[in-house]
Coordinates of N, CA and C in Angstrom, one line a residue:
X911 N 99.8 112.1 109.8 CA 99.5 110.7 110.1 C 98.1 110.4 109.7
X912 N 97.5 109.5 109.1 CA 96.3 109.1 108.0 C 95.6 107.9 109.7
X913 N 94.8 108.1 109.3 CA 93.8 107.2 110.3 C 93.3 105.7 109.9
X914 N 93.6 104.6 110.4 CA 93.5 103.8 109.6 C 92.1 103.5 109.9
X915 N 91.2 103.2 108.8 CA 89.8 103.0 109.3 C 89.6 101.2 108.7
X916 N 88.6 101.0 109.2 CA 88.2 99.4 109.2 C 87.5 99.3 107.5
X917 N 87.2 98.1 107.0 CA 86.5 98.0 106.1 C 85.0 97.3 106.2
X918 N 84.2 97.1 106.1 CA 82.6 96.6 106.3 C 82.3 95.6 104.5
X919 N 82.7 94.7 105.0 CA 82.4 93.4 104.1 C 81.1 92.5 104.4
X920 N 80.1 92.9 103.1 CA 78.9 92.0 103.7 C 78.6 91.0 103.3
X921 N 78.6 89.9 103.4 CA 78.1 88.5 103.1 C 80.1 88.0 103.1
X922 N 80.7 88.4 103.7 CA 81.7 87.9 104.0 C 82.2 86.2 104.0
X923 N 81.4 85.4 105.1 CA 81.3 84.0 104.6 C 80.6 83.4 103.1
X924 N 80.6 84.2 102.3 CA 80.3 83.1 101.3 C 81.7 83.5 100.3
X925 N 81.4 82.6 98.9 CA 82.5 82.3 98.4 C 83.2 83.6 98.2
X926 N 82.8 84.2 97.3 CA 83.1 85.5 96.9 C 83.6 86.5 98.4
X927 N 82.9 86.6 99.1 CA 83.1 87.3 100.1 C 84.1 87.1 101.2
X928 N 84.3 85.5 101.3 CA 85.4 85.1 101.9 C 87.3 85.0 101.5
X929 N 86.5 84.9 100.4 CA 87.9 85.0 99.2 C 88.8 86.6 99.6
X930 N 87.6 87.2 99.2 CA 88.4 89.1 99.6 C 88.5 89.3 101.0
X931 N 88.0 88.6 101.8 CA 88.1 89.0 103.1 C 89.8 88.3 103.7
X932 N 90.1 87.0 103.1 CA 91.1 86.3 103.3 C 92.5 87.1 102.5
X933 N 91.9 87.9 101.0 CA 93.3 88.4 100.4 C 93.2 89.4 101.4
X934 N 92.6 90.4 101.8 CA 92.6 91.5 102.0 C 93.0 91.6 103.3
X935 N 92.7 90.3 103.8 CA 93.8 90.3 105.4 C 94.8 90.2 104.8
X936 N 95.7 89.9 104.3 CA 96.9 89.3 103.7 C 97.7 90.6 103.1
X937 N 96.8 91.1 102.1 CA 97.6 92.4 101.7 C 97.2 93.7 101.9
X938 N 97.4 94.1 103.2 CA 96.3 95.5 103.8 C 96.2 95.1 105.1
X939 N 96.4 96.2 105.4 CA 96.8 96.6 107.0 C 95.4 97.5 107.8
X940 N 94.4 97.7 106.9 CA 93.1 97.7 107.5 C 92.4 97.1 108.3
X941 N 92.1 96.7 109.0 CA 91.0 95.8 110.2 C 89.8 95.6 108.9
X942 N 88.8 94.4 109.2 CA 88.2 93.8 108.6 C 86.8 93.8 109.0
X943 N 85.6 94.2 109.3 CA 84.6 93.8 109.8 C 83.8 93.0 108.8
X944 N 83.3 91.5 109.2 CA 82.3 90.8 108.5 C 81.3 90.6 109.1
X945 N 80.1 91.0 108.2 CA 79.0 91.0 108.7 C 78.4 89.6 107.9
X946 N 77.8 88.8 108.0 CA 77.0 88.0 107.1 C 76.0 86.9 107.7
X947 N 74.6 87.1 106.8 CA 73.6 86.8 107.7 C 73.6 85.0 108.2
X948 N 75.1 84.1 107.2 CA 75.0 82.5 107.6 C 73.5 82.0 106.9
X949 N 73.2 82.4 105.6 CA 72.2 81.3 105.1 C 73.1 80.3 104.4
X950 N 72.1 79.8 103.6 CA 72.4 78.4 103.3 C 74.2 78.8 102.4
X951 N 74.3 79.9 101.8 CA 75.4 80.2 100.9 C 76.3 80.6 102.0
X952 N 76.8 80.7 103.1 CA 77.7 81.5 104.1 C 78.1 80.2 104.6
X953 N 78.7 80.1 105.1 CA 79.7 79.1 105.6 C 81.1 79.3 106.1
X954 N 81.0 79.5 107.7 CA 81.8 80.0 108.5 C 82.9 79.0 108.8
X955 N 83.3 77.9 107.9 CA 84.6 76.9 107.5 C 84.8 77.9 107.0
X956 N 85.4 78.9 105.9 CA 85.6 79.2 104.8 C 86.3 80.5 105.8
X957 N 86.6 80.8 106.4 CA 87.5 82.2 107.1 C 88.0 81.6 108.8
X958 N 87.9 79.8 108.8 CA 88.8 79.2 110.0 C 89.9 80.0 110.0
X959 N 91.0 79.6 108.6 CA 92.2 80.3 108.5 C 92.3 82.1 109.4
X960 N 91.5 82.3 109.8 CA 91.6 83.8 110.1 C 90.9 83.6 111.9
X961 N 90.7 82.4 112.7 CA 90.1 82.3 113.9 C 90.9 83.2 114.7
X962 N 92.5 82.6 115.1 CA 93.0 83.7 115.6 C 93.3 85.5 115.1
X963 N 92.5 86.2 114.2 CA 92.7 87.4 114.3 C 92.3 87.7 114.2

């Protein structure tokens, strides 16, 4: 049995980073940790779709 471990995505709210954080919920059964610091480029609209999980 394989361990499933989390993945560490940083700057997650911005464009780029929200994009893979949304497929990769979608296709992958990993847990997701976003770290990102919210400057002017992060924008925590951009991963609503994901509030409840």
């Amino acid at each position: 049995m394989t361990e499933i471990k989390p993945i560490l995505v940083t700057g997650g709210a911005g464009f780029i980073g929200s994009n893979f954080v949304l497929d990769w919920i979608e296709t992958e059964s990993s847990p997701v940790i976003n770290l990102d610091k919210l400057t002017y480029a992060g924008n925590p609209l951009t991963l609503a779709p994901l509030e409840d999980n």
